Structure formats: structure tokens, C-alpha cells
mmCIF file of C-alpha atoms (C1' of nucleotides) in Angstrom:
data_model
loop_
_atom_site.group_PDB
_atom_site.id
_atom_site.type_symbol
_atom_site.label_atom_id
_atom_site.label_comp_id
_atom_site.label_asym_id
_atom_site.label_seq_id
_atom_site.Cartn_x
_atom_site.Cartn_y
_atom_site.Cartn_z
ATOM 1 C CA MET A 1039 -79.271 -21.986 -41.761
ATOM 2 C CA SER A 1040 -81.344 -24.112 -39.613
ATOM 3 C CA ASP A 1041 -84.390 -26.312 -39.102
ATOM 4 C CA SER A 1042 -86.658 -23.391 -37.479
ATOM 5 C CA GLN A 1043 -89.624 -23.566 -36.444
ATOM 6 C CA LYS A 1044 -90.342 -19.737 -35.927
ATOM 7 C CA PHE A 1045 -92.601 -19.694 -39.367
ATOM 8 C CA PRO A 1046 -95.124 -22.784 -38.642
ATOM 9 C CA VAL A 1047 -95.270 -21.025 -34.578
ATOM 10 C CA ALA A 1048 -95.932 -17.707 -35.892
ATOM 11 C CA ALA A 1049 -98.503 -18.623 -38.137
ATOM 12 C CA HIS A 1050 -100.165 -20.913 -36.011
ATOM 13 C CA ALA A 1051 -100.245 -17.965 -33.529
ATOM 14 C CA LEU A 1052 -101.906 -15.785 -35.916
ATOM 15 C CA ALA A 1053 -104.124 -18.225 -37.157
ATOM 16 C CA TYR A 1054 -105.479 -18.747 -33.230
ATOM 17 C CA LEU A 1055 -105.834 -15.230 -32.553
ATOM 18 C CA ALA A 1056 -107.649 -14.587 -35.541
ATOM 19 C CA HIS A 1057 -110.051 -17.343 -34.916
ATOM 20 C CA GLN A 1058 -110.798 -16.134 -31.342
ATOM 21 C CA GLY A 1059 -111.199 -12.578 -32.942
ATOM 22 C CA ALA A 1060 -108.465 -11.115 -30.740
ATOM 23 C CA THR A 1061 -108.349 -7.849 -32.106
ATOM 24 C CA THR A 1062 -108.416 -5.788 -29.235
ATOM 25 C CA PRO A 1063 -106.082 -4.660 -26.499
ATOM 26 C CA GLU A 1064 -109.740 -6.379 -24.183
ATOM 27 C CA ARG A 1065 -109.443 -9.533 -25.559
ATOM 28 C CA ALA A 1066 -105.704 -10.290 -25.900
ATOM 29 C CA VAL A 1067 -104.414 -14.038 -25.468
ATOM 30 C CA SER A 1068 -101.714 -15.095 -23.277
ATOM 31 C CA SER A 1069 -99.010 -16.641 -24.813
ATOM 32 C CA ALA A 1070 -99.194 -19.690 -22.123
ATOM 33 C CA GLU A 1071 -102.874 -19.912 -24.237
ATOM 34 C CA LEU A 1072 -101.439 -19.676 -27.717
ATOM 35 C CA ALA A 1073 -98.469 -22.133 -25.959
ATOM 36 C CA ALA A 1074 -101.692 -25.038 -25.031
ATOM 37 C CA SER A 1075 -102.930 -25.069 -28.354
ATOM 38 C CA MET A 1076 -99.848 -25.637 -30.396
ATOM 39 C CA PRO A 1077 -98.470 -27.504 -27.855
ATOM 40 C CA THR A 1078 -94.995 -26.158 -27.457
ATOM 41 C CA ASN A 1079 -93.422 -23.447 -24.362
ATOM 42 C CA PRO A 1080 -94.798 -20.240 -23.638
ATOM 43 C CA VAL A 1081 -91.173 -19.222 -24.090
ATOM 44 C CA VAL A 1082 -91.365 -20.087 -27.517
ATOM 45 C CA VAL A 1083 -94.294 -18.260 -28.222
ATOM 46 C CA ARG A 1084 -93.264 -15.184 -26.713
ATOM 47 C CA ARG A 1085 -90.176 -14.935 -28.742
ATOM 48 C CA VAL A 1086 -92.252 -15.745 -31.683
ATOM 49 C CA THR A 1087 -94.668 -12.972 -30.869
ATOM 50 C CA ALA A 1088 -91.902 -10.376 -29.927
ATOM 51 C CA MET A 1089 -90.607 -10.643 -33.826
ATOM 52 C CA LEU A 1090 -94.313 -10.413 -35.010
ATOM 53 C CA ALA A 1091 -95.320 -7.142 -32.687
ATOM 54 C CA ARG A 1092 -91.875 -5.844 -33.787
ATOM 55 C CA ALA A 1093 -93.125 -6.120 -37.842
ATOM 56 C CA GLY A 1094 -96.434 -4.114 -36.829
ATOM 57 C CA LEU A 1095 -98.569 -7.360 -37.386
ATOM 58 C CA ILE A 1096 -99.768 -7.752 -33.825
ATOM 59 C CA ASP A 1097 -99.623 -5.930 -30.417
ATOM 60 C CA THR A 1098 -98.919 -7.267 -27.020
ATOM 61 C CA ARG A 1099 -99.276 -5.777 -23.588
ATOM 62 C CA ALA A 1100 -97.248 -6.702 -20.286
ATOM 63 C CA GLY A 1101 -99.506 -7.211 -17.185
ATOM 64 C CA ALA A 1102 -102.749 -9.042 -16.109
ATOM 65 C CA GLY A 1103 -105.013 -9.377 -18.918
ATOM 66 C CA GLY A 1104 -101.976 -9.343 -21.120
ATOM 67 C CA GLY A 1105 -101.034 -11.260 -24.268
ATOM 68 C CA ALA A 1106 -101.346 -10.987 -27.719
ATOM 69 C CA TRP A 1107 -104.007 -9.513 -30.230
ATOM 70 C CA LEU A 1108 -104.459 -8.463 -33.963
ATOM 71 C CA LYS A 1109 -103.306 -5.031 -35.385
ATOM 72 C CA GLN A 1110 -104.534 -6.067 -38.909
ATOM 73 C CA ALA A 1111 -107.371 -8.169 -40.593
ATOM 74 C CA PRO A 1112 -106.696 -11.697 -40.782
ATOM 75 C CA ALA A 1113 -107.488 -11.101 -45.013
ATOM 76 C CA ASP A 1114 -104.584 -8.380 -44.685
ATOM 77 C CA ILE A 1115 -101.750 -10.297 -43.054
ATOM 78 C CA SER A 1116 -100.133 -12.515 -45.845
ATOM 79 C CA LEU A 1117 -98.065 -15.418 -44.897
ATOM 80 C CA GLU A 1118 -95.254 -13.827 -46.819
ATOM 81 C CA GLN A 1119 -95.158 -10.682 -44.396
ATOM 82 C CA VAL A 1120 -95.169 -13.204 -41.503
ATOM 83 C CA LEU A 1121 -92.173 -15.137 -42.971
ATOM 84 C CA ARG A 1122 -90.325 -11.573 -43.210
ATOM 85 C CA ALA A 1123 -91.444 -10.879 -39.788
ATOM 86 C CA VAL A 1124 -89.734 -14.331 -38.220
ATOM 87 C CA GLU A 1125 -87.073 -13.269 -40.358
ATOM 88 C CA GLY A 1126 -87.338 -17.146 -42.016
ATOM 89 C CA CYS A 1127 -86.201 -17.892 -45.340
ATOM 90 C CA THR A 1128 -86.494 -20.811 -47.657
ATOM 91 C CA HIS A 1129 -82.883 -21.797 -47.538
ATOM 92 C CA LEU A 1130 -81.856 -24.334 -49.770
ATOM 93 C CA GLY A 1131 -78.310 -23.399 -48.274
ATOM 94 C CA VAL A 1132 -75.812 -20.977 -49.487
ATOM 95 C CA PRO A 1133 -73.097 -22.137 -52.274
ATOM 96 C CA PRO A 1134 -70.060 -22.919 -51.465
ATOM 97 C CA PRO A 1135 -67.264 -20.141 -51.669
ATOM 98 C CA GLY A 1136 -65.687 -21.435 -54.801
ATOM 99 C CA VAL A 1137 -61.726 -21.055 -55.474
ATOM 100 C CA ALA A 1138 -60.230 -17.424 -56.324
ATOM 101 C CA GLY A 1139 -57.951 -18.105 -58.990
ATOM 102 C CA CYS A 1140 -59.806 -20.805 -60.853
ATOM 103 C CA PRO A 1141 -61.846 -19.672 -62.984
ATOM 104 C CA VAL A 1142 -64.475 -22.150 -63.348
ATOM 105 C CA GLY A 1143 -65.253 -22.536 -59.760
ATOM 106 C CA GLU A 1144 -65.182 -18.745 -59.595
ATOM 107 C CA ARG A 1145 -68.280 -18.098 -61.606
ATOM 108 C CA ILE A 1146 -70.151 -20.890 -60.330
ATOM 109 C CA PRO A 1147 -71.236 -19.943 -56.977
ATOM 110 C CA ALA A 1148 -72.930 -16.517 -57.937
ATOM 111 C CA ALA A 1149 -75.250 -18.317 -60.375
ATOM 112 C CA VAL A 1150 -75.963 -20.897 -57.799
ATOM 113 C CA MET A 1151 -76.971 -18.133 -55.683
ATOM 114 C CA ALA A 1152 -78.744 -16.502 -57.809
ATOM 115 C CA ALA A 1153 -80.890 -19.363 -58.319
ATOM 116 C CA ILE A 1154 -81.308 -20.348 -55.036
ATOM 117 C CA THR A 1155 -82.292 -16.505 -54.860
ATOM 118 C CA ALA A 1156 -85.016 -17.286 -57.522
ATOM 119 C CA ALA A 1157 -86.078 -19.952 -55.794
ATOM 120 C CA ASP A 1158 -86.755 -18.189 -52.822
ATOM 121 C CA ARG A 1159 -88.658 -15.116 -54.351
ATOM 122 C CA ALA A 1160 -90.840 -17.747 -55.797
ATOM 123 C CA ALA A 1161 -91.750 -19.404 -52.665
ATOM 124 C CA ALA A 1162 -92.311 -15.569 -50.601
ATOM 125 C CA ALA A 1163 -94.445 -14.775 -53.830
ATOM 126 C CA ARG A 1164 -96.450 -17.792 -53.135
ATOM 127 C CA LEU A 1165 -96.904 -16.683 -50.003
ATOM 128 C CA SER A 1166 -97.804 -13.374 -50.017
ATOM 129 C CA THR A 1167 -100.794 -14.696 -51.933
ATOM 130 C CA ILE A 1168 -102.028 -16.491 -49.066
ATOM 131 C CA THR A 1169 -103.656 -14.637 -45.987
ATOM 132 C CA VAL A 1170 -103.918 -15.569 -42.303
ATOM 133 C CA ALA A 1171 -107.793 -15.480 -43.275
ATOM 134 C CA ASP A 1172 -106.990 -17.928 -45.188
ATOM 135 C CA LEU A 1173 -105.739 -20.751 -42.970
ATOM 136 C CA LEU A 1174 -109.244 -20.388 -41.122
ATOM 137 C CA SER A 1175 -111.004 -21.268 -44.597
ATOM 138 C CA ALA A 1176 -113.132 -24.732 -44.706
ATOM 139 C CA ASP A 1177 -110.823 -26.277 -46.897
ATOM 140 C CA PRO A 1178 -106.414 -26.058 -46.542
ATOM 141 C CA GLN A 1179 -105.924 -28.387 -49.905
ATOM 142 C CA LYS A 1180 -107.596 -25.654 -51.583
ATOM 143 C CA LEU A 1181 -104.558 -23.253 -50.879
ATOM 144 C CA MET B 969 -84.856 -30.530 -41.111
ATOM 145 C CA SER B 970 -81.781 -28.813 -42.045
ATOM 146 C CA ASP B 971 -79.459 -26.720 -43.373
ATOM 147 C CA SER B 972 -78.042 -28.691 -45.734
ATOM 148 C CA GLN B 973 -75.507 -27.741 -48.046
ATOM 149 C CA LYS B 974 -76.146 -30.823 -50.458
ATOM 150 C CA PHE B 975 -78.183 -28.987 -53.336
ATOM 151 C CA PRO B 976 -75.549 -26.118 -53.523
ATOM 152 C CA VAL B 977 -73.009 -28.587 -53.934
ATOM 153 C CA ALA B 978 -74.446 -30.828 -56.251
ATOM 154 C CA ALA B 979 -75.232 -27.518 -58.642
ATOM 155 C CA HIS B 980 -71.874 -26.399 -58.032
ATOM 156 C CA ALA B 981 -70.734 -30.416 -58.951
ATOM 157 C CA LEU B 982 -73.164 -30.653 -62.267
ATOM 158 C CA ALA B 983 -71.872 -27.168 -63.541
ATOM 159 C CA TYR B 984 -68.424 -27.609 -63.278
ATOM 160 C CA LEU B 985 -68.624 -30.560 -65.400
ATOM 161 C CA ALA B 986 -70.755 -29.500 -67.788
ATOM 162 C CA HIS B 987 -67.895 -26.830 -67.865
ATOM 163 C CA GLN B 988 -65.479 -29.478 -68.405
ATOM 164 C CA GLY B 989 -67.159 -31.204 -70.823
ATOM 165 C CA ALA B 990 -67.036 -34.233 -68.457
ATOM 166 C CA THR B 991 -69.837 -36.471 -70.617
ATOM 167 C CA THR B 992 -68.073 -39.381 -71.324
ATOM 168 C CA PRO B 993 -66.761 -41.945 -69.366
ATOM 169 C CA GLU B 994 -63.071 -40.980 -70.924
ATOM 170 C CA ARG B 995 -63.187 -37.099 -69.573
ATOM 171 C CA ALA B 996 -64.466 -38.057 -65.652
ATOM 172 C CA VAL B 997 -63.738 -35.925 -63.439
ATOM 173 C CA SER B 998 -62.974 -37.319 -59.709
ATOM 174 C CA SER B 999 -64.245 -36.526 -56.283
ATOM 175 C CA ALA B 1000 -60.925 -34.606 -55.151
ATOM 176 C CA GLU B 1001 -61.120 -32.058 -58.449
ATOM 177 C CA LEU B 1002 -64.815 -31.334 -57.763
ATOM 178 C CA ALA B 1003 -64.084 -30.616 -54.010
ATOM 179 C CA ALA B 1004 -60.879 -28.532 -54.965
ATOM 180 C CA SER B 1005 -63.136 -26.407 -56.811
ATOM 181 C CA MET B 1006 -66.139 -25.558 -53.938
ATOM 182 C CA PRO B 1007 -63.755 -26.115 -51.814
ATOM 183 C CA THR B 1008 -64.987 -28.625 -49.480
ATOM 184 C CA ASN B 1009 -64.021 -32.535 -48.624
ATOM 185 C CA PRO B 1010 -63.793 -35.418 -51.978
ATOM 186 C CA VAL B 1011 -66.491 -37.360 -49.524
ATOM 187 C CA VAL B 1012 -68.592 -34.942 -49.092
ATOM 188 C CA VAL B 1013 -68.596 -34.762 -53.089
ATOM 189 C CA ARG B 1014 -68.887 -38.332 -53.266
ATOM 190 C CA ARG B 1015 -72.040 -38.144 -50.798
ATOM 191 C CA VAL B 1016 -73.555 -36.268 -53.134
ATOM 192 C CA THR B 1017 -72.852 -37.665 -56.545
ATOM 193 C CA ALA B 1018 -73.725 -40.713 -55.475
ATOM 194 C CA MET B 1019 -77.401 -39.520 -55.377
ATOM 195 C CA LEU B 1020 -76.858 -37.654 -58.360
ATOM 196 C CA ALA B 1021 -76.093 -41.175 -60.137
ATOM 197 C CA ARG B 1022 -78.976 -42.627 -58.251
ATOM 198 C CA ALA B 1023 -80.887 -40.433 -59.957
ATOM 199 C CA GLY B 1024 -79.786 -41.341 -63.294
ATOM 200 C CA LEU B 1025 -78.568 -37.652 -63.994
ATOM 201 C CA ILE B 1026 -74.943 -38.555 -63.699
ATOM 202 C CA ASP B 1027 -72.900 -41.820 -64.537
ATOM 203 C CA THR B 1028 -69.561 -42.911 -61.802
ATOM 204 C CA ARG B 1029 -67.067 -45.026 -62.276
ATOM 205 C CA ALA B 1030 -64.402 -46.249 -59.465
ATOM 206 C CA GLY B 1031 -60.755 -47.448 -60.148
ATOM 207 C CA ALA B 1032 -57.926 -45.092 -61.923
ATOM 208 C CA GLY B 1033 -59.055 -42.529 -64.337
ATOM 209 C CA GLY B 1034 -62.519 -42.701 -62.689
ATOM 210 C CA GLY B 1035 -64.957 -40.002 -61.439
ATOM 211 C CA ALA B 1036 -68.097 -38.679 -62.192
ATOM 212 C CA TRP B 1037 -69.436 -37.323 -65.841
ATOM 213 C CA LEU B 1038 -72.797 -35.855 -67.255
ATOM 214 C CA LYS B 1039 -75.396 -38.235 -68.605
ATOM 215 C CA GLN B 1040 -77.556 -35.666 -69.842
ATOM 216 C CA ALA B 1041 -76.801 -32.682 -71.535
ATOM 217 C CA PRO B 1042 -77.057 -29.551 -69.308
ATOM 218 C CA ALA B 1043 -79.664 -27.930 -70.626
ATOM 219 C CA ASP B 1044 -82.006 -30.884 -70.338
ATOM 220 C CA ILE B 1045 -80.819 -30.810 -66.574
ATOM 221 C CA SER B 1046 -83.146 -28.919 -64.358
ATOM 222 C CA LEU B 1047 -82.712 -27.648 -61.198
ATOM 223 C CA GLU B 1048 -85.400 -29.341 -59.439
ATOM 224 C CA GLN B 1049 -84.567 -32.167 -60.668
ATOM 225 C CA VAL B 1050 -81.302 -31.900 -58.785
ATOM 226 C CA LEU B 1051 -83.199 -30.817 -56.011
ATOM 227 C CA ARG B 1052 -85.360 -33.884 -55.696
ATOM 228 C CA ALA B 1053 -82.392 -36.071 -56.223
ATOM 229 C CA VAL B 1054 -80.670 -34.733 -53.095
ATOM 230 C CA GLU B 1055 -84.207 -34.739 -51.454
ATOM 231 C CA GLY B 1056 -83.655 -31.362 -50.546
ATOM 232 C CA CYS B 1057 -86.889 -28.955 -49.703
ATOM 233 C CA THR B 1058 -87.526 -25.345 -48.621
ATOM 234 C CA HIS B 1059 -88.234 -26.758 -45.273
ATOM 235 C CA LEU B 1060 -90.277 -23.916 -43.606
ATOM 236 C CA GLY B 1061 -90.468 -25.925 -40.821
ATOM 237 C CA VAL B 1062 -93.298 -28.488 -39.882
ATOM 238 C CA PRO B 1063 -96.084 -27.436 -37.895
ATOM 239 C CA PRO B 1064 -96.960 -28.055 -34.396
ATOM 240 C CA PRO B 1065 -98.883 -30.989 -33.841
ATOM 241 C CA GLY B 1066 -101.872 -29.266 -32.761
ATOM 242 C CA VAL B 1067 -103.707 -30.285 -29.537
ATOM 243 C CA ALA B 1068 -106.280 -33.464 -29.936
ATOM 244 C CA GLY B 1069 -109.847 -31.990 -28.831
ATOM 245 C CA CYS B 1070 -109.134 -28.287 -29.894
ATOM 246 C CA PRO B 1071 -111.577 -27.740 -32.385
ATOM 247 C CA VAL B 1072 -109.400 -24.596 -33.022
ATOM 248 C CA GLY B 1073 -105.532 -25.879 -32.757
ATOM 249 C CA GLU B 1074 -106.662 -28.890 -34.254
ATOM 250 C CA ARG B 1075 -107.396 -27.591 -37.995
ATOM 251 C CA ILE B 1076 -104.622 -24.960 -38.214
ATOM 252 C CA PRO B 1077 -101.554 -27.028 -38.672
ATOM 253 C CA ALA B 1078 -103.193 -28.731 -41.340
ATOM 254 C CA ALA B 1079 -103.381 -25.539 -43.134
ATOM 255 C CA VAL B 1080 -100.269 -24.296 -42.227
ATOM 256 C CA MET B 1081 -98.768 -27.649 -43.595
ATOM 257 C CA ALA B 1082 -100.827 -27.076 -46.989
ATOM 258 C CA ALA B 1083 -99.219 -23.243 -46.943
ATOM 259 C CA ILE B 1084 -95.631 -24.457 -46.848
ATOM 260 C CA THR B 1085 -96.322 -27.126 -49.531
ATOM 261 C CA ALA B 1086 -97.533 -24.132 -51.649
ATOM 262 C CA ALA B 1087 -94.560 -22.509 -51.153
ATOM 263 C CA ASP B 1088 -91.838 -25.273 -51.751
ATOM 264 C CA ARG B 1089 -93.639 -26.001 -54.878
ATOM 265 C CA ALA B 1090 -93.734 -22.699 -55.854
ATOM 266 C CA ALA B 1091 -89.955 -23.086 -55.456
ATOM 267 C CA ALA B 1092 -89.774 -26.261 -57.239
ATOM 268 C CA ALA B 1093 -91.464 -25.060 -60.530
ATOM 269 C CA ARG B 1094 -89.347 -22.018 -60.470
ATOM 270 C CA LEU B 1095 -86.224 -23.812 -60.492
ATOM 271 C CA SER B 1096 -87.857 -26.306 -62.921
ATOM 272 C CA THR B 1097 -87.385 -23.273 -65.153
ATOM 273 C CA ILE B 1098 -83.485 -23.080 -65.044
ATOM 274 C CA THR B 1099 -80.978 -25.524 -65.989
ATOM 275 C CA VAL B 1100 -77.419 -26.476 -65.367
ATOM 276 C CA ALA B 1101 -76.308 -24.937 -68.633
ATOM 277 C CA ASP B 1102 -78.228 -21.719 -67.442
ATOM 278 C CA LEU B 1103 -75.502 -21.801 -64.467
ATOM 279 C CA LEU B 1104 -72.811 -21.471 -66.934
ATOM 280 C CA SER B 1105 -74.191 -18.165 -68.726
ATOM 281 C CA ALA B 1106 -72.863 -15.104 -68.770
ATOM 282 C CA ASP B 1107 -75.240 -13.432 -66.765
ATOM 283 C CA PRO B 1108 -76.178 -14.861 -63.358
ATOM 284 C CA GLN B 1109 -78.320 -11.938 -62.282
ATOM 285 C CA LYS B 1110 -80.375 -12.703 -65.143
ATOM 286 C CA LEU B 1111 -82.294 -16.227 -63.269
ATOM 287 C "C1'" DA C 942 -99.595 -5.318 -2.312
ATOM 288 C "C1'" DA C 943 -100.488 -9.426 -5.349
ATOM 289 C "C1'" DA C 944 -101.489 -11.854 -9.083
ATOM 290 C "C1'" DA C 945 -100.873 -12.296 -13.905
ATOM 291 C "C1'" DC C 946 -98.118 -11.456 -17.984
ATOM 292 C "C1'" DC C 947 -94.220 -9.724 -21.645
ATOM 293 C "C1'" DG C 948 -89.290 -9.489 -22.602
ATOM 294 C "C1'" DT C 949 -85.244 -11.442 -22.613
ATOM 295 C "C1'" DA C 950 -81.141 -13.734 -21.031
ATOM 296 C "C1'" DA C 951 -78.798 -18.151 -19.334
ATOM 297 C "C1'" DC C 952 -78.412 -23.328 -19.604
ATOM 298 C "C1'" DA C 953 -79.294 -28.083 -20.526
ATOM 299 C "C1'" DG C 954 -80.477 -31.327 -24.034
ATOM 300 C "C1'" DT C 955 -80.695 -32.844 -28.729
ATOM 301 C "C1'" DT C 956 -80.398 -32.827 -33.390
ATOM 302 C "C1'" DA C 957 -78.328 -32.645 -37.995
ATOM 303 C "C1'" DC C 958 -74.235 -31.059 -40.408
ATOM 304 C "C1'" DG C 959 -69.540 -30.376 -42.399
ATOM 305 C "C1'" DA C 960 -65.234 -32.747 -42.182
ATOM 306 C "C1'" DT C 961 -62.341 -36.092 -41.072
ATOM 307 C "C1'" DT C 962 -60.109 -40.978 -41.142
ATOM 308 C "C1'" DA C 963 -60.606 -45.617 -42.482
ATOM 309 C "C1'" DC C 964 -61.937 -48.953 -45.183
ATOM 310 C "C1'" DA C 965 -63.685 -52.376 -48.839
ATOM 311 C "C1'" DT C 966 -63.958 -52.807 -53.866
ATOM 312 C "C1'" DA C 967 -63.179 -51.236 -58.336
ATOM 313 C "C1'" DT C 968 -60.297 -50.103 -62.445
ATOM 314 C "C1'" DG C 969 -56.387 -49.113 -65.405
ATOM 315 C "C1'" DG C 970 -51.321 -48.697 -66.371
ATOM 316 C "C1'" DT C 971 -47.081 -51.345 -66.131
ATOM 317 C "C1'" DA D 731 -49.631 -59.867 -61.469
ATOM 318 C "C1'" DC D 732 -48.457 -55.577 -58.941
ATOM 319 C "C1'" DC D 733 -49.959 -51.096 -57.349
ATOM 320 C "C1'" DA D 734 -51.599 -46.417 -57.698
ATOM 321 C "C1'" DT D 735 -56.404 -44.312 -58.279
ATOM 322 C "C1'" DA D 736 -60.594 -43.768 -57.657
ATOM 323 C "C1'" DT D 737 -65.975 -44.365 -55.501
ATOM 324 C "C1'" DG D 738 -68.862 -45.587 -51.810
ATOM 325 C "C1'" DT D 739 -70.030 -46.129 -46.944
ATOM 326 C "C1'" DA D 740 -69.453 -46.201 -42.460
ATOM 327 C "C1'" DA D 741 -67.690 -44.749 -38.209
ATOM 328 C "C1'" DT D 742 -66.289 -40.054 -35.795
ATOM 329 C "C1'" DC D 743 -65.425 -35.799 -34.070
ATOM 330 C "C1'" DG D 744 -66.518 -30.708 -33.360
ATOM 331 C "C1'" DT D 745 -69.652 -27.379 -33.834
ATOM 332 C "C1'" DA D 746 -73.689 -24.874 -34.748
ATOM 333 C "C1'" DA D 747 -78.868 -24.237 -34.114
ATOM 334 C "C1'" DC D 748 -83.180 -25.052 -32.280
ATOM 335 C "C1'" DT D 749 -86.176 -26.618 -28.582
ATOM 336 C "C1'" DG D 750 -87.110 -26.517 -23.637
ATOM 337 C "C1'" DT D 751 -87.196 -24.673 -19.654
ATOM 338 C "C1'" DT D 752 -85.888 -21.632 -15.657
ATOM 339 C "C1'" DA D 753 -85.323 -17.295 -14.134
ATOM 340 C "C1'" DC D 754 -86.073 -12.809 -13.137
ATOM 341 C "C1'" DG D 755 -87.051 -7.165 -14.037
ATOM 342 C "C1'" DG D 756 -90.553 -4.549 -15.792
ATOM 343 C "C1'" DT D 757 -95.996 -3.942 -16.503
ATOM 344 C "C1'" DT D 758 -100.384 -3.590 -16.057
ATOM 345 C "C1'" DT D 759 -104.692 -4.508 -13.676
ATOM 346 C "C1'" DT D 760 -107.112 -6.157 -9.450
#
DNA sequence: AAAACCGTAACAGTTACGATTACATATGGT
DNA sequence: ACCATATGTAATCGTAACTGTTACGGTTTT
């Protein structure tokens, strides 16, 4: 895949919402405000928040005074959920298909893929131990 | 960064060398043969093998009968070494810089970066438990 | 009605990658 | 010596993906 910034943008947005105490429709934060804090474009933010909303992590509302707010407590949102929500993966790449008929090359890709998957799972497991609330804790190095 | 295939290519190449018993200059495998087993282009393979050689994992020799061979036993080469050799990382992206002067947005990027680094380290730690020899074991799912 | 806001489509510009060609250099066989 | 075989690296091309941006339809508040 690619060099997507979706995960960092999502994490930043959620941390911002948490810090602003945006937990109800009344306290919704607009994509323009979120974008201004990155900074990036409001559309980029909305592309991500739409995914977070589909994953049930936040809710959004259109119209004046609308925006996004957290649907769960910051301490209950793990970064692994965030990663899944934005369809990110830690991809170390995809193994070449190998050559059919070659007994050597045929088995290797599956093994390489298994290794990559194992690494991805380890990264996801680590992210599952970090919450949005942790992103606001005093010492980020303690993660 | 990007969707580089360097790591899978490197892992495949090392596994192929191990399977062929290429451990001495006399048993060197050419980039053309390695490329044919992926399949990919020989130049792509050489770009990777050159990095592996710089990392001390393999050795290469130009000229007729030349190619690449393992410098270490397959069981002694961890995939974490391979990942470092090809300068790969699990990049989940890079946090947006944040807005200077904004007390909220200023601290978040460092925290997000710390989380990404933690995930990268977890993936690397997992890869350090898998060796090239493991890629040739009977059951890749056992990784 | 007007203004604010989301979701999404469409487009341009950038970036990174893989594949390929080309070439200088090195090695071994005849 | 000569030549075929290799590596390493530079240069180029086409492609894929992403960000940033504009635009627009629908929704909600004032």
C-alpha cells in the first residue's frame, strides 16, 4: 500500500476531541478546527472522521454547530481500534508471488507472508495497550 | 514513507540462498536466478542484495560464476536484522507537525509519534524471534 | 432564508516505487 | 589476451497512492 497519514491524523483528532472534552453533540468540534490544529485541510480531516464514525468511535453531525464528538471515553479507545478504523496496517510489503512449479520459490512467499503477518499482529497488540487518554498524559516517552 | 517491497524481496532471497545451500563463493547464486524465483527483475534483486551485503548478512562477487551467498547460518539471521538491513520500518505514518502556539496541538504530535515508535519496536521485536531458517520450516503458519 | 457544517466526488500536483536499459567494473574459462 | 558472465549503480519511464483543494448536495441551527 502506501504512505498514508490516516492513522496519525485520526489519533491526533481523537486526542484533540478528548482534550476539548467533546463528548456530546453540544460540544462538537468542527473539521475546520481539527484541521487547524494539525495543520491540514478540513477535507482530509473529514475523510478520516467519517471512517472513525463508521467504526463507532465518534459521532458526527452536519449543520451549524455540528462537528465530531467522542462516543466512547478516551481511556476506552485503544489505538489498535483506531488503526483498524482507518484500515491501516503496518505493512512491511507483500511477498512476491513466487514461481509456480518451482518447489523452492513456491513455499517461500507463504512463509514470508506469515512473518509479516506476525509482525503486524505484534504491532497491533502493542497499540491495543495504548489509549487515546494516554496520548494526553504528561510524558509521551512513557509509552 | 512507502510501500516498499524491499523486505519481502530480501527475505525471499535469503530463504532461497539458504535452501540452495549457498554458503560459499563456489555456490553463489546469481541475481538472475534469484529474480526468476520471485519473479522480479534482476536489478531489483541486486539493489537488495547490495544492502544485505553492506549489512554483513551475505557476500557477493562479480564476474562469471559470481552471485550471492550467505555469510551467516540461516538460523542465525533474524528477520529483524533483515528489516534493518533494508532500512524498512512499519511506518504507520508520520504525525502532523501540530500548530506552534497551540498548547493542545503542540503536545499531541510527540505523543502520537511515541505510539508509532512503540508499535514499530513491537514489530521489530517479533521479527527478531523469526530466523531465515524458520522460513523454510514445514509449517509457515506456526510462526 | 441564511449561514454553518458534513460527506463525497473530482481534479491537480507530488512522491515513491518497480521495471527496465545502460554502462563501468570484476571474475573466470578458453 | 579475449570473451562471456556477473555485480553495482545511474537514469528513465510508467504507475499507483496520497495530500490538498474546489465543488456540491444534503443537514441543522439561528
